[in-house]
Amino acid sequence: MPETKVKKSDDFNEWYNEIVELADLCDKRYPIKGMNVWKPYGWKLMNHVDQLIREEMVITDHQEVNFPLLIPESSFKKEEEHIEGFGSEVYWVTHAGLNKLEEKWLLRPTSETAMYPVFSLWIRSHADLPLKTYQIVNTFRYETKQTRAFIRVREIHFFEAHTCHVDFKDAERQIKEDKEIANRLFEKLSLPFIFNKRPDWDKFAGAFYTISIDVLMPSGRTLQLGSVHQYKDNFAKPYEISYETEDGKHAYCHQTTYGMSERILGALVGIHGDNKGLVMPPKVAPIQVVIIPIIFKGKEKPVLEACKNLCKKLDESGIKSHVDKREITPGNKYYDWEVKGVPLRVEIGPKDLEKKEIVIVRRDDGNKKSVLQSSSIKSIKEELDKISKSLFKNAKKLLDENMHRVQTIEEAKDLKGIVELPWCGTEDCALEIENILERNTLGEPIENEKCKYSCPVCGKPAKTWMRYAKTY
Ligand code: ZN
């Protein structure tokens, strides 16, 4: 089977670019850099990820909304920290037709400032709360660094949930639910991750605190897939999102947001893929099983019949399958589906039929075996489950092997991946370590872990651990 020119273990970033091309996920030739065209298979994969997110939104009682793309400057400027944080990243619309706009509009970099003026109209009394909404839209950020498909782009496919609550405590319950959503979702995607409480100087503009969701890519760099923000009433005050309490008083709402982006697809490609192409976890694969008829002249009919029957039975059991009837060699078919990362391949030929068997081949480890036709559905389900678990286990191994807890900067220097060092809690000391290690501050563990050692910079007792990594 053909393999990528660049091997994943030799140069991950180059391999990543090659695999995105090979699997035909997006077209980067669009004449605006960082604004890529989603090609059919890439878009299908993204939609399947979105579908898993929507399922989570249904079980947690969030309502889907869709707000306009354009935001008036005056709405955007109401929360000062927010505008400071995003000021250099937004695209402005200055003209409409031939007229210069009296007030500029911007393309949403995220939708707080589009939604909150409207939330202030929607929310009147405590009976309107909690308000739990989400949307899946495109957002825009003016990236000046080098762009990379799904990982650093200027038009971003984005999920954002926005919630309003009666008080801080109820908003905290939402954050807890958000963490549970992340746990369920990323397990389905076989993507182990870590939560990091971002340091104050690096939290989301306007937030009370921010928790990021980070995965480790095989290059040793971390990739932030999403974040959860507790706003307290920081936005509710300038946007006047208030309600009448049960005893007739007025109070400001407490708010949270939850954002995740197309980077999830970047992580699926980068973490699970290999030198033959994508490897899709079964729960997100648009086709979970591809059935290849092995045709010999004169024996086409029973083979095709058996393939069709299996496809029908899989369909009835909720497994997405496809029979590849194209008139090309089986080898070429194998290659095509391997590149696309289809988790399981079934081969059925006349000899298999004689033995009342089918052949099952796993995409992730290439394991091949014959199973009885009579128990094919059960065997296929078991194999799909094994693939999910095995992908998760391998990714978890990568994460665990590249997370290091050490006490001195010297020990941290040559380590790949994420390092944790004692931290006294000051910005200066963390930035000093960032500089020496040439890594970024990821944040502290959210479990409020105590650390009995001292800060490697100032020598004062550490309050907790701080994580550092090279990031995308
Ligand atoms: Zn210190």
XYZ file of C-alpha atoms and ligand atoms in Angstrom:
473
model
C 0.000 0.000 0.000
C 1.285 3.486 -0.787
C 2.273 5.611 2.165
C 2.789 9.317 2.815
C 6.040 10.841 1.539
C 6.747 12.265 4.971
C 6.477 9.852 7.877
C 4.444 10.911 10.891
C 7.291 10.092 13.262
C 9.836 12.050 11.196
C 8.078 15.384 10.745
C 4.618 15.590 12.220
C 3.712 19.033 10.862
C 4.644 18.159 7.280
C 2.917 14.785 7.585
C -0.214 16.579 8.839
C -0.317 18.852 5.807
C 0.164 15.898 3.490
C -2.543 13.789 5.100
C -5.089 16.633 4.902
C -4.413 16.817 1.156
C -4.404 13.065 0.639
C -7.737 12.567 2.423
C -9.156 15.455 0.421
C -10.572 17.279 3.451
C -10.200 20.897 2.371
C -8.920 23.081 -0.433
C -6.397 25.655 0.699
C -6.160 27.399 -2.673
C -8.956 29.866 -1.927
C -7.532 33.341 -2.612
C -7.800 34.490 1.016
C -5.164 32.845 3.179
C -6.571 30.919 6.146
C -10.043 30.767 4.652
C -10.249 27.230 3.349
C -12.897 25.487 1.318
C -14.469 22.502 3.036
C -14.499 19.586 0.604
C -17.267 16.966 0.792
C -15.482 14.419 2.986
C -14.014 17.015 5.341
C -17.389 18.697 5.717
C -19.045 15.336 6.325
C -16.581 14.565 9.115
C -17.099 17.998 10.656
C -20.856 17.507 10.514
C -20.527 14.199 12.295
C -18.562 15.886 15.080
C -21.280 18.579 15.222
C -23.896 15.860 15.439
C -22.235 14.408 18.547
C -22.189 17.907 20.054
C -25.871 18.441 19.208
C -26.726 15.168 20.933
C -25.044 16.524 24.063
C -26.979 19.777 23.760
C -30.255 17.847 23.592
C -29.592 15.803 26.714
C -28.500 18.917 28.642
C -31.518 20.942 27.468
C -29.742 23.658 25.461
C -31.740 25.355 22.688
C -30.183 25.979 19.276
C -30.259 29.594 18.028
C -28.672 31.435 15.136
C -27.517 35.026 15.519
C -26.416 37.421 12.760
C -22.797 37.431 11.646
C -22.432 41.221 11.858
C -22.139 43.085 15.133
C -22.416 46.876 15.475
C -19.330 48.531 16.942
C -21.332 50.024 19.824
C -22.487 46.555 20.982
C -18.960 45.228 20.745
C -17.478 48.048 22.805
C -19.690 47.722 25.860
C -17.381 45.409 27.767
C -13.959 47.044 27.971
C -11.734 44.043 28.614
C -13.431 42.174 25.808
C -12.688 44.809 23.194
C -9.084 45.015 24.412
C -8.689 41.257 24.106
C -10.123 41.032 20.599
C -9.327 44.472 19.193
C -6.463 43.390 16.956
C -8.189 40.252 15.663
C -11.432 41.521 14.171
C -12.472 42.265 10.606
C -14.464 45.455 10.138
C -17.175 46.249 7.618
C -16.937 49.937 6.833
C -19.071 50.278 3.700
C -22.527 49.177 2.593
C -22.916 49.560 -1.145
C -21.471 52.944 -1.994
C -22.108 54.423 1.422
C -19.641 54.661 4.230
C -21.356 53.316 7.339
C -21.971 55.784 10.128
C -21.269 53.007 12.565
C -18.840 50.238 11.625
C -19.872 46.574 11.850
C -17.592 43.692 12.616
C -17.580 40.021 11.685
C -18.168 38.023 14.881
C -14.953 36.702 16.409
C -17.322 35.029 18.943
C -20.903 36.007 19.703
C -21.141 37.447 23.230
C -21.584 40.974 21.961
C -24.146 39.907 19.329
C -26.237 37.910 21.763
C -26.140 39.854 25.000
C -28.022 42.985 23.919
C -30.783 40.606 22.775
C -30.590 38.461 25.919
C -31.298 41.642 27.903
C -34.625 41.849 26.015
C -35.447 38.158 26.352
C -34.828 37.843 30.070
C -37.384 39.540 32.306
C -37.975 37.377 35.334
C -36.451 34.488 37.259
C -38.906 32.263 35.370
C -36.898 32.914 32.170
C -33.811 31.372 33.772
C -31.695 29.468 33.227
C -31.432 30.434 29.566
C -29.327 27.813 27.794
C -28.551 28.445 24.125
C -25.995 27.389 21.572
C -25.156 27.854 17.921
C -22.788 26.293 15.410
C -21.566 28.995 13.042
C -18.505 30.448 11.365
C -16.470 33.028 13.257
C -13.655 35.231 12.020
C -10.281 36.104 13.483
C -7.478 37.912 11.796
C -4.624 35.458 12.327
C -1.220 36.825 11.479
C 0.736 33.664 12.258
C 1.199 30.900 9.715
C -2.121 29.215 9.013
C -2.701 25.452 9.161
C -5.833 23.546 8.082
C -8.341 23.191 10.981
C -5.705 24.296 13.498
C -5.023 27.947 12.698
C -7.475 29.506 10.274
C -9.145 32.871 9.807
C -12.671 31.642 9.231
C -13.430 29.167 11.985
C -16.208 26.591 12.200
C -17.309 27.180 15.776
C -19.634 25.812 18.436
C -20.603 28.274 21.149
C -23.003 27.752 24.043
C -24.141 30.791 26.043
C -26.061 30.462 29.266
C -27.629 32.890 31.777
C -28.356 32.007 35.407
C -29.921 33.454 38.534
C -26.651 33.531 40.445
C -23.008 32.485 40.603
C -23.863 29.144 42.162
C -26.174 28.163 39.333
C -23.574 29.265 36.785
C -21.061 27.043 38.586
C -23.452 24.112 38.155
C -23.396 24.867 34.434
C -19.588 24.735 34.390
C -19.802 21.329 36.066
C -22.222 20.163 33.375
C -19.892 21.554 30.681
C -17.050 19.469 32.038
C -19.232 16.365 31.936
C -20.138 17.146 28.318
C -16.431 17.337 27.476
C -15.776 14.017 29.191
C -18.513 12.236 27.242
C -17.826 13.899 23.911
C -14.068 13.391 23.831
C -14.365 9.808 24.945
C -16.550 9.162 21.893
C -13.844 10.781 19.777
C -11.141 8.710 21.501
C -9.378 11.957 22.419
C -7.966 12.090 25.953
C -7.540 15.709 27.092
C -6.656 17.781 30.112
C -8.557 20.693 31.659
C -6.400 23.659 32.532
C -7.451 26.649 34.583
C -5.898 29.478 32.605
C -3.861 32.025 34.548
C -5.568 35.378 35.182
C -3.449 37.267 32.644
C -4.330 34.794 29.916
C -8.017 34.105 30.503
C -10.731 34.982 27.998
C -11.258 38.730 27.692
C -13.960 39.665 30.205
C -14.147 36.299 31.971
C -13.972 35.694 35.725
C -12.097 32.504 34.958
C -11.414 30.272 31.953
C -10.871 26.521 31.758
C -9.272 25.267 28.571
C -9.581 21.822 27.017
C -6.197 20.796 25.631
C -4.960 17.697 23.848
C -1.398 16.672 23.157
C -0.467 16.278 19.511
C 2.210 13.741 18.489
C 4.600 16.649 17.812
C 4.705 17.313 21.555
C 2.745 20.563 21.173
C -0.617 20.987 22.814
C -3.711 21.990 20.879
C -6.534 23.836 22.604
C -9.824 22.372 21.381
C -12.185 24.410 23.467
C -12.814 26.386 26.577
C -15.391 26.992 29.262
C -15.774 30.460 30.747
C -17.357 31.639 33.961
C -18.305 35.301 33.448
C -20.013 35.998 36.783
C -21.953 39.222 36.076
C -19.069 40.842 34.165
C -21.052 40.993 30.914
C -24.528 41.174 32.479
C -23.753 44.593 33.980
C -22.667 46.463 30.820
C -25.299 44.643 28.714
C -27.987 45.089 31.378
C -29.026 41.451 31.499
C -31.092 41.517 34.664
C -34.258 39.872 35.965
C -36.909 40.279 38.599
C -36.314 37.937 41.520
C -39.035 35.977 43.277
C -39.337 38.701 45.913
C -39.681 41.472 43.349
C -36.107 42.812 43.401
C -33.794 43.209 40.415
C -30.598 41.213 40.005
C -27.987 40.733 37.317
C -27.626 37.338 35.635
C -24.492 35.252 35.928
C -23.289 33.846 32.640
C -21.152 31.112 31.159
C -19.972 30.185 27.704
C -18.581 27.047 26.154
C -16.657 27.177 22.898
C -15.203 24.457 20.688
C -13.916 24.675 17.159
C -12.943 22.755 14.043
C -9.664 22.080 15.826
C -11.423 18.921 17.049
C -11.138 17.646 13.477
C -7.479 18.702 13.445
C -6.938 16.612 16.581
C -8.732 13.581 15.091
C -6.559 13.805 11.975
C -3.317 14.451 13.838
C -3.641 12.117 16.797
C -5.216 9.026 15.200
C -3.939 9.227 11.618
C -0.967 7.211 10.342
C 1.223 6.989 7.251
C -1.603 5.424 5.231
C -4.143 8.142 5.984
C -6.871 9.005 8.454
C -8.041 6.661 11.182
C -11.511 7.702 12.258
C -12.948 6.631 15.605
C -16.095 4.555 14.831
C -18.474 6.999 16.561
C -17.561 9.831 14.207
C -16.871 7.921 10.965
C -19.416 8.711 8.219
C -18.903 5.151 6.977
C -18.056 2.723 9.770
C -17.787 -0.442 7.703
C -16.890 -0.709 4.038
C -17.773 -3.962 2.336
C -15.586 -5.063 -0.576
C -16.882 -7.816 -2.868
C -14.033 -10.036 -4.058
C -15.245 -10.871 -7.541
C -14.264 -13.890 -9.610
C -15.693 -14.330 -13.045
C -18.902 -16.309 -13.037
C -19.314 -16.028 -9.279
C -20.359 -12.377 -9.067
C -23.973 -12.875 -8.138
C -23.800 -14.745 -4.809
C -20.923 -12.515 -3.650
C -22.735 -9.260 -4.418
C -25.883 -10.694 -2.879
C -24.035 -11.520 0.360
C -22.507 -8.002 0.442
C -25.908 -6.405 -0.009
C -27.453 -8.550 2.714
C -24.726 -7.706 5.182
C -25.110 -4.000 4.379
C -28.836 -4.230 5.069
C -28.348 -6.071 8.346
C -25.746 -3.521 9.486
C -28.101 -0.722 8.595
C -30.828 -2.311 10.716
C -28.404 -2.493 13.648
C -27.540 1.205 13.310
C -24.091 0.652 11.802
C -23.260 2.836 8.807
C -21.883 0.721 5.975
C -21.233 0.930 2.263
C -20.697 -1.675 -0.457
C -17.953 -0.596 -2.869
C -19.110 -1.959 -6.242
C -16.759 0.111 -8.388
C -15.001 -1.730 -11.200
C -11.473 -1.282 -9.914
C -9.185 -3.770 -8.203
C -9.824 -4.646 -4.560
C -6.338 -3.281 -3.775
C -7.284 0.163 -5.076
C -10.466 0.057 -3.065
C -8.550 -0.843 0.102
C -6.255 2.101 -0.488
C -9.096 4.598 -0.978
C -10.900 3.599 2.199
C -7.725 3.433 4.226
C -6.927 7.027 3.307
C -10.421 8.049 4.423
C -9.953 6.255 7.733
C -12.963 3.920 7.556
C -12.617 1.887 10.800
C -13.480 -1.589 9.455
C -13.211 -3.306 6.095
C -15.146 -6.449 5.286
C -14.066 -8.658 2.399
C -16.426 -11.251 0.962
C -15.329 -13.653 -1.794
C -16.568 -17.006 -3.116
C -14.206 -18.966 -0.824
C -15.490 -17.122 2.235
C -19.055 -17.897 1.210
C -18.230 -21.592 0.916
C -16.991 -21.528 4.508
C -19.956 -19.332 5.556
C -17.488 -16.691 6.684
C -16.519 -13.058 6.095
C -13.120 -11.407 6.513
C -12.814 -8.380 8.818
C -9.818 -6.026 8.663
C -9.219 -3.280 11.242
C -7.992 0.067 9.935
C -6.150 1.026 13.105
C -3.808 -1.956 13.511
C -4.375 -3.896 10.277
C -5.561 -6.954 12.205
C -7.344 -9.367 9.892
C -9.610 -12.249 10.809
C -12.397 -14.495 9.506
C -15.664 -14.662 11.385
C -18.817 -16.688 10.828
C -21.501 -15.046 8.711
C -24.101 -16.061 11.270
C -22.464 -13.911 13.952
C -21.147 -11.164 11.664
C -23.112 -8.287 13.236
C -22.003 -9.200 16.738
C -18.373 -9.572 15.613
C -18.432 -6.247 13.770
C -19.895 -4.436 16.773
C -17.220 -5.924 19.002
C -14.449 -4.929 16.620
C -15.737 -1.339 16.340
C -15.806 -1.116 20.107
C -12.256 -2.466 20.312
C -11.088 0.137 17.802
C -12.600 3.009 19.851
C -10.952 1.749 23.000
C -7.635 1.054 21.357
C -7.462 4.530 19.756
C -8.221 6.103 23.121
C -5.639 3.929 24.866
C -2.894 4.825 22.393
C -3.657 8.539 22.609
C -3.762 8.327 26.400
C -0.387 6.616 26.399
C 1.033 9.454 24.295
C -0.387 12.004 26.736
C 0.766 10.179 29.864
C 4.269 9.580 28.546
C 4.632 13.246 27.701
C 3.355 14.807 30.929
C 6.105 15.395 33.426
C 5.945 16.713 36.980
C 9.330 18.069 38.042
C 10.653 20.469 40.667
C 13.344 22.458 38.875
C 13.603 24.354 35.593
C 16.785 22.406 34.833
C 14.885 19.093 34.900
C 12.130 20.544 32.711
C 14.439 21.811 29.967
C 14.883 18.710 27.833
C 11.480 17.156 28.365
C 9.056 16.788 25.476
C 5.380 17.647 25.883
C 3.820 19.161 28.985
C 5.814 19.976 32.104
C 4.382 20.819 35.499
C 6.433 22.955 37.881
C 5.685 24.301 41.361
C 4.152 27.770 41.147
C 3.930 30.529 43.732
C 0.961 32.147 42.019
C 2.632 35.266 40.538
C 2.607 36.235 36.890
C 6.274 37.269 36.909
C 7.533 33.842 37.932
C 5.369 32.003 35.370
C 6.489 34.349 32.588
C 10.113 33.879 33.589
C 9.665 30.110 33.256
C 7.881 30.587 29.908
C 10.924 32.491 28.668
C 13.526 30.049 29.864
C 11.647 26.975 28.632
C 10.373 28.677 25.458
C 6.923 27.300 26.182
C 3.555 28.803 26.986
C 1.680 28.709 30.232
C -1.199 26.254 29.879
C -2.732 26.712 33.304
C -3.057 24.907 36.595
C -4.841 21.590 37.214
C -8.499 22.316 37.973
C -8.509 19.965 40.957
C -6.785 22.650 43.108
C -3.847 20.391 43.666
C -1.596 21.363 46.544
C 2.142 21.456 45.917
C 4.552 21.091 48.827
C 7.616 22.361 46.958
C 8.855 25.890 46.362
C 8.668 28.107 43.281
C 11.778 27.441 41.146
C 12.095 31.178 40.383
C 11.506 33.085 43.638
C 11.884 30.243 46.146
C 8.624 31.024 47.929
C 6.269 28.157 48.845
C 4.269 27.004 45.828
C 0.498 27.360 45.855
C -0.088 24.783 43.142
C 1.411 23.298 39.968
C 1.598 25.226 36.721
C 1.727 23.531 33.332
C 3.868 24.676 30.414
C 3.954 23.411 26.831
C 4.706 24.449 23.298
C 1.320 25.180 21.758
C -0.286 25.467 18.343
Zn 7.619 32.561 42.344
